[in-house]
Amino acid sequence: MADYADSYEDVSMFTLSGERERVLLDTQTECTFMWSTAGGDPVGVIMNFVARDDRFWVTCTRRRKRVAAVEARPRVAVAVSSRGTKIGVSQAITYKGRAIVHDDAETKAWFYPALAARVRPDSADEQAAFVDHLDSEGRVVIEIVPDTRIGFDAEEMFRGSPAGASQTEV
């Protein structure tokens, strides 16, 4: 009997552990944010994010079609992959939940510096400039409140497999 899973019909057993999920969310700065159009079509974009208090936070200007879409249909999803990081390949997590659009000064006051620290970690001057860039009249912050989690860890899937671990990197 093999000491590895030799059938990949059901990959739900290869979930991402809580510890590896935390490392992924602390390391990766981009997610795919997904919503639906008025016509029912799914759409998604790559966005920088902050994970805080078991929620995801992203930003864009109110002019983006996604803002009106999530205000009308708040069911959304966020997917985060380890691709492009140094923490290992083929780790991924998807969260389904609801979106809340914020345009208040209090939310922007903590969010802009938090996002700047994630995407400009090496320079306080660059962080300050990025905050200034974000601080525009039409900008909103979208909070995603997850209610469903789907994790996947290819290292777990191929552990002990004669196929070996995935070696793809970007």
Short mmCIF file of N, CA, C and O in Angstrom, two decimals, residues 27-113:
data_model
loop_
_atom_site.label_atom_id
_atom_site.label_comp_id
_atom_site.label_asym_id
_atom_site.label_seq_id
_atom_site.Cartn_x
_atom_site.Cartn_y
_atom_site.Cartn_z
N THR A 27 3.01 36.95 3.77
CA THR A 27 4.06 37.10 2.77
C THR A 27 3.55 37.68 1.46
O THR A 27 4.15 38.60 0.90
N GLN A 28 2.46 37.14 0.96
CA GLN A 28 1.94 37.57 -0.34
C GLN A 28 1.28 38.95 -0.20
O GLN A 28 0.63 39.23 0.81
N THR A 29 1.46 39.79 -1.19
CA THR A 29 0.85 41.12 -1.15
C THR A 29 -0.27 41.29 -2.17
O THR A 29 -0.96 42.29 -2.15
N GLU A 30 -0.45 40.30 -3.05
CA GLU A 30 -1.48 40.40 -4.08
C GLU A 30 -2.51 39.30 -3.93
O GLU A 30 -2.18 38.17 -3.56
N CYS A 31 -3.74 39.65 -4.25
CA CYS A 31 -4.83 38.67 -4.28
C CYS A 31 -5.60 38.87 -5.58
O CYS A 31 -5.44 39.87 -6.27
N THR A 32 -6.42 37.91 -5.89
CA THR A 32 -7.40 38.08 -6.96
C THR A 32 -8.73 38.36 -6.28
O THR A 32 -9.21 37.54 -5.49
N PHE A 33 -9.28 39.53 -6.54
CA PHE A 33 -10.57 39.94 -5.97
C PHE A 33 -11.62 39.71 -7.04
O PHE A 33 -11.48 40.17 -8.17
N MET A 34 -12.69 38.97 -6.67
CA MET A 34 -13.70 38.54 -7.66
C MET A 34 -15.10 38.95 -7.22
O MET A 34 -15.43 38.88 -6.04
N TRP A 35 -15.92 39.33 -8.20
CA TRP A 35 -17.29 39.72 -7.99
C TRP A 35 -18.08 39.35 -9.24
O TRP A 35 -17.53 38.76 -10.16
N SER A 36 -19.35 39.70 -9.27
CA SER A 36 -20.16 39.41 -10.46
C SER A 36 -20.72 40.70 -11.05
O SER A 36 -21.00 41.66 -10.33
N THR A 37 -20.87 40.68 -12.37
CA THR A 37 -21.43 41.84 -13.07
C THR A 37 -22.96 41.79 -12.99
O THR A 37 -23.54 40.77 -12.59
N ALA A 38 -23.60 42.86 -13.40
CA ALA A 38 -25.07 42.90 -13.41
C ALA A 38 -25.63 41.78 -14.28
O ALA A 38 -26.72 41.26 -14.01
N GLY A 39 -24.89 41.39 -15.33
CA GLY A 39 -25.33 40.32 -16.21
C GLY A 39 -25.03 38.92 -15.67
O GLY A 39 -25.34 37.93 -16.32
N GLY A 40 -24.42 38.85 -14.50
CA GLY A 40 -24.13 37.56 -13.88
C GLY A 40 -22.77 36.98 -14.22
O GLY A 40 -22.44 35.88 -13.79
N ASP A 41 -21.98 37.71 -14.99
CA ASP A 41 -20.65 37.21 -15.35
C ASP A 41 -19.68 37.38 -14.19
O ASP A 41 -19.66 38.42 -13.54
N PRO A 42 -18.84 36.37 -13.96
CA PRO A 42 -17.80 36.54 -12.94
C PRO A 42 -16.66 37.36 -13.51
O PRO A 42 -16.36 37.29 -14.70
N VAL A 43 -16.03 38.15 -12.67
CA VAL A 43 -14.88 38.95 -13.09
C VAL A 43 -13.96 39.11 -11.88
O VAL A 43 -14.40 39.05 -10.73
N GLY A 44 -12.68 39.24 -12.17
CA GLY A 44 -11.72 39.42 -11.08
C GLY A 44 -10.53 40.22 -11.54
O GLY A 44 -10.22 40.28 -12.72
N VAL A 45 -9.88 40.87 -10.58
CA VAL A 45 -8.67 41.63 -10.84
C VAL A 45 -7.65 41.33 -9.75
O VAL A 45 -8.01 40.94 -8.64
N ILE A 46 -6.39 41.52 -10.10
CA ILE A 46 -5.32 41.37 -9.13
C ILE A 46 -5.20 42.69 -8.37
O ILE A 46 -5.14 43.76 -8.98
N MET A 47 -5.17 42.61 -7.05
CA MET A 47 -5.09 43.80 -6.21
C MET A 47 -4.15 43.53 -5.03
O MET A 47 -4.06 42.40 -4.57
N ASN A 48 -3.52 44.58 -4.55
CA ASN A 48 -2.80 44.48 -3.29
C ASN A 48 -3.82 44.42 -2.16
O ASN A 48 -4.91 44.97 -2.28
N PHE A 49 -3.45 43.75 -1.07
CA PHE A 49 -4.40 43.59 0.03
C PHE A 49 -3.70 43.69 1.37
O PHE A 49 -2.49 43.51 1.49
N VAL A 50 -4.52 43.93 2.37
CA VAL A 50 -4.12 43.82 3.77
C VAL A 50 -5.07 42.82 4.41
O VAL A 50 -6.29 42.92 4.23
N ALA A 51 -4.53 41.85 5.12
CA ALA A 51 -5.34 40.91 5.90
C ALA A 51 -5.26 41.37 7.36
O ALA A 51 -4.17 41.46 7.93
N ARG A 52 -6.42 41.70 7.92
CA ARG A 52 -6.45 42.21 9.30
C ARG A 52 -7.77 41.81 9.94
O ARG A 52 -8.83 41.93 9.32
N ASP A 53 -7.69 41.34 11.17
CA ASP A 53 -8.90 40.97 11.94
C ASP A 53 -9.76 39.96 11.18
O ASP A 53 -10.98 40.09 11.14
N ASP A 54 -9.11 38.96 10.56
CA ASP A 54 -9.81 37.91 9.82
C ASP A 54 -10.65 38.45 8.66
O ASP A 54 -11.66 37.86 8.28
N ARG A 55 -10.21 39.56 8.11
CA ARG A 55 -10.87 40.17 6.96
C ARG A 55 -9.82 40.61 5.97
O ARG A 55 -8.65 40.76 6.31
N PHE A 56 -10.24 40.84 4.74
CA PHE A 56 -9.35 41.35 3.70
C PHE A 56 -9.78 42.77 3.38
O PHE A 56 -10.97 43.09 3.41
N TRP A 57 -8.79 43.57 3.04
CA TRP A 57 -9.03 44.97 2.74
C TRP A 57 -8.28 45.32 1.46
O TRP A 57 -7.09 45.02 1.34
N VAL A 58 -8.98 45.93 0.50
CA VAL A 58 -8.40 46.36 -0.77
C VAL A 58 -8.90 47.78 -1.05
O VAL A 58 -9.82 48.25 -0.38
N THR A 59 -8.30 48.44 -2.03
CA THR A 59 -8.72 49.80 -2.33
C THR A 59 -8.73 50.06 -3.83
O THR A 59 -7.99 49.42 -4.58
N CYS A 60 -9.57 50.98 -4.22
CA CYS A 60 -9.63 51.46 -5.60
C CYS A 60 -10.44 52.76 -5.59
O CYS A 60 -10.97 53.15 -4.55
N THR A 61 -10.54 53.40 -6.73
CA THR A 61 -11.37 54.60 -6.79
C THR A 61 -12.82 54.20 -7.02
O THR A 61 -13.11 53.14 -7.58
N ARG A 62 -13.71 55.05 -6.57
CA ARG A 62 -15.15 54.77 -6.71
C ARG A 62 -15.55 54.65 -8.17
O ARG A 62 -16.54 53.99 -8.50
N ARG A 63 -14.77 55.21 -9.09
CA ARG A 63 -15.08 55.13 -10.52
C ARG A 63 -14.98 53.72 -11.08
O ARG A 63 -15.52 53.44 -12.15
N ARG A 64 -14.26 52.83 -10.40
CA ARG A 64 -14.13 51.45 -10.88
C ARG A 64 -15.48 50.75 -10.82
O ARG A 64 -16.21 50.86 -9.82
N LYS A 65 -15.79 50.01 -11.85
CA LYS A 65 -17.09 49.33 -11.93
C LYS A 65 -17.29 48.34 -10.79
O LYS A 65 -18.43 48.08 -10.39
N ARG A 66 -16.21 47.84 -10.24
CA ARG A 66 -16.35 46.85 -9.16
C ARG A 66 -17.02 47.44 -7.93
O ARG A 66 -17.67 46.72 -7.17
N VAL A 67 -16.88 48.75 -7.71
CA VAL A 67 -17.47 49.36 -6.52
C VAL A 67 -18.99 49.30 -6.60
O VAL A 67 -19.65 48.82 -5.67
N ALA A 68 -19.56 49.78 -7.68
CA ALA A 68 -21.02 49.71 -7.85
C ALA A 68 -21.49 48.26 -7.86
O ALA A 68 -22.55 47.93 -7.31
N ALA A 69 -20.68 47.38 -8.44
CA ALA A 69 -21.06 45.96 -8.51
C ALA A 69 -21.15 45.34 -7.12
O ALA A 69 -22.14 44.66 -6.81
N VAL A 70 -20.16 45.59 -6.27
CA VAL A 70 -20.20 44.95 -4.95
C VAL A 70 -21.20 45.64 -4.02
O VAL A 70 -21.71 45.02 -3.10
N GLU A 71 -21.49 46.90 -4.28
CA GLU A 71 -22.56 47.54 -3.51
C GLU A 71 -23.91 46.92 -3.86
O GLU A 71 -24.77 46.74 -3.00
N ALA A 72 -24.10 46.56 -5.12
CA ALA A 72 -25.35 45.95 -5.57
C ALA A 72 -25.41 44.46 -5.25
O ALA A 72 -26.47 43.92 -4.93
N ARG A 73 -24.26 43.78 -5.38
CA ARG A 73 -24.18 42.32 -5.18
C ARG A 73 -22.95 42.05 -4.31
O ARG A 73 -21.86 41.79 -4.84
N PRO A 74 -23.10 42.08 -3.00
CA PRO A 74 -21.92 42.03 -2.12
C PRO A 74 -21.25 40.66 -1.99
O PRO A 74 -20.20 40.58 -1.34
N ARG A 75 -21.76 39.62 -2.60
CA ARG A 75 -21.08 38.32 -2.55
C ARG A 75 -19.85 38.38 -3.42
O ARG A 75 -19.93 38.67 -4.62
N VAL A 76 -18.68 38.12 -2.83
CA VAL A 76 -17.40 38.23 -3.52
C VAL A 76 -16.51 37.07 -3.12
O VAL A 76 -16.85 36.28 -2.24
N ALA A 77 -15.35 37.00 -3.75
CA ALA A 77 -14.33 36.01 -3.38
C ALA A 77 -12.96 36.65 -3.49
O ALA A 77 -12.76 37.60 -4.26
N VAL A 78 -12.04 36.11 -2.72
CA VAL A 78 -10.64 36.53 -2.74
C VAL A 78 -9.80 35.26 -2.83
O VAL A 78 -10.03 34.31 -2.07
N ALA A 79 -8.85 35.23 -3.76
CA ALA A 79 -7.93 34.10 -3.88
C ALA A 79 -6.51 34.61 -3.71
O ALA A 79 -6.15 35.65 -4.26
N VAL A 80 -5.72 33.86 -2.94
CA VAL A 80 -4.32 34.21 -2.69
C VAL A 80 -3.48 32.98 -3.00
O VAL A 80 -3.79 31.88 -2.55
N SER A 81 -2.41 33.18 -3.77
CA SER A 81 -1.51 32.10 -4.17
C SER A 81 -0.10 32.42 -3.70
O SER A 81 0.26 33.59 -3.56
N SER A 82 0.70 31.39 -3.52
CA SER A 82 2.10 31.59 -3.14
C SER A 82 2.97 31.95 -4.34
O SER A 82 4.16 32.25 -4.17
N ARG A 83 2.41 31.93 -5.53
CA ARG A 83 3.19 32.22 -6.74
C ARG A 83 3.90 33.56 -6.60
O ARG A 83 3.32 34.54 -6.17
N GLY A 84 5.17 33.58 -6.94
CA GLY A 84 5.95 34.80 -6.87
C GLY A 84 6.59 35.07 -5.52
O GLY A 84 7.30 36.05 -5.36
N THR A 85 6.35 34.20 -4.55
CA THR A 85 6.98 34.35 -3.24
C THR A 85 8.06 33.29 -3.09
O THR A 85 8.21 32.42 -3.95
N LYS A 86 8.76 33.33 -1.99
CA LYS A 86 9.80 32.33 -1.70
C LYS A 86 9.34 31.31 -0.65
O LYS A 86 10.16 30.63 -0.06
N ILE A 87 8.04 31.19 -0.43
CA ILE A 87 7.55 30.30 0.63
C ILE A 87 7.16 28.92 0.11
O ILE A 87 6.69 28.09 0.88
N GLY A 88 7.36 28.67 -1.16
CA GLY A 88 6.99 27.38 -1.73
C GLY A 88 5.94 27.58 -2.81
O GLY A 88 5.26 28.60 -2.85
N VAL A 89 5.85 26.59 -3.68
CA VAL A 89 4.94 26.72 -4.82
C VAL A 89 3.62 26.01 -4.54
O VAL A 89 3.54 25.12 -3.69
N SER A 90 2.61 26.45 -5.24
CA SER A 90 1.30 25.80 -5.26
C SER A 90 0.63 25.73 -3.89
O SER A 90 0.01 24.74 -3.54
N GLN A 91 0.75 26.80 -3.13
CA GLN A 91 -0.08 26.98 -1.95
C GLN A 91 -1.13 28.01 -2.35
O GLN A 91 -0.80 29.03 -2.95
N ALA A 92 -2.37 27.74 -2.03
CA ALA A 92 -3.43 28.67 -2.43
C ALA A 92 -4.57 28.60 -1.44
O ALA A 92 -4.82 27.57 -0.81
N ILE A 93 -5.26 29.72 -1.35
CA ILE A 93 -6.44 29.77 -0.49
C ILE A 93 -7.46 30.71 -1.12
O ILE A 93 -7.10 31.74 -1.69
N THR A 94 -8.70 30.31 -1.07
CA THR A 94 -9.80 31.11 -1.58
C THR A 94 -10.78 31.32 -0.45
O THR A 94 -11.07 30.39 0.31
N TYR A 95 -11.27 32.53 -0.35
CA TYR A 95 -12.29 32.86 0.65
C TYR A 95 -13.50 33.42 -0.09
O TYR A 95 -13.35 34.27 -0.97
N LYS A 96 -14.68 32.95 0.28
CA LYS A 96 -15.92 33.53 -0.21
C LYS A 96 -16.51 34.34 0.94
O LYS A 96 -16.36 33.98 2.11
N GLY A 97 -17.18 35.43 0.60
CA GLY A 97 -17.77 36.24 1.65
C GLY A 97 -18.53 37.42 1.09
O GLY A 97 -18.98 37.39 -0.05
N ARG A 98 -18.66 38.46 1.92
CA ARG A 98 -19.40 39.64 1.49
C ARG A 98 -18.50 40.88 1.59
O ARG A 98 -17.61 40.94 2.43
N ALA A 99 -18.76 41.82 0.72
CA ALA A 99 -17.98 43.05 0.66
C ALA A 99 -18.75 44.21 1.28
O ALA A 99 -19.97 44.30 1.15
N ILE A 100 -17.98 45.07 1.94
CA ILE A 100 -18.52 46.31 2.49
C ILE A 100 -17.62 47.43 1.98
O ILE A 100 -16.41 47.39 2.14
N VAL A 101 -18.22 48.45 1.36
CA VAL A 101 -17.47 49.57 0.82
C VAL A 101 -17.41 50.69 1.87
O VAL A 101 -18.44 51.11 2.39
N HIS A 102 -16.18 51.13 2.16
CA HIS A 102 -15.97 52.21 3.13
C HIS A 102 -15.39 53.42 2.42
O HIS A 102 -14.50 53.28 1.58
N ASP A 103 -15.86 54.60 2.79
CA ASP A 103 -15.24 55.82 2.28
C ASP A 103 -14.99 56.82 3.42
O ASP A 103 -14.77 58.00 3.17
N ASP A 104 -14.95 56.32 4.65
CA ASP A 104 -14.76 57.19 5.81
C ASP A 104 -13.27 57.41 6.10
O ASP A 104 -12.43 56.58 5.80
N ALA A 105 -12.98 58.54 6.69
CA ALA A 105 -11.61 58.93 6.99
C ALA A 105 -10.95 57.99 8.00
O ALA A 105 -9.74 57.71 7.90
N GLU A 106 -11.71 57.47 8.95
CA GLU A 106 -11.14 56.59 9.97
C GLU A 106 -10.57 55.31 9.35
O GLU A 106 -9.47 54.88 9.69
N THR A 107 -11.30 54.70 8.43
CA THR A 107 -10.82 53.48 7.77
C THR A 107 -9.59 53.79 6.93
O THR A 107 -8.58 53.07 6.98
N LYS A 108 -9.66 54.86 6.16
CA LYS A 108 -8.52 55.23 5.31
C LYS A 108 -7.28 55.54 6.14
O LYS A 108 -6.16 55.24 5.72
N ALA A 109 -7.47 56.11 7.32
CA ALA A 109 -6.34 56.52 8.17
C ALA A 109 -5.49 55.33 8.62
O ALA A 109 -4.27 55.44 8.73
N TRP A 110 -6.09 54.18 8.88
CA TRP A 110 -5.28 53.02 9.26
C TRP A 110 -4.90 52.19 8.03
O TRP A 110 -3.81 51.61 7.98
N PHE A 111 -5.81 52.14 7.04
CA PHE A 111 -5.57 51.25 5.91
C PHE A 111 -4.44 51.72 5.00
O PHE A 111 -3.59 50.93 4.61
N TYR A 112 -4.42 52.98 4.63
CA TYR A 112 -3.39 53.46 3.70
C TYR A 112 -1.98 53.18 4.22
O TYR A 112 -1.15 52.63 3.49
N PRO A 113 -1.65 53.53 5.47
CA PRO A 113 -0.30 53.21 5.97
C PRO A 113 -0.04 51.70 6.06
O PRO A 113 1.08 51.25 5.81
#
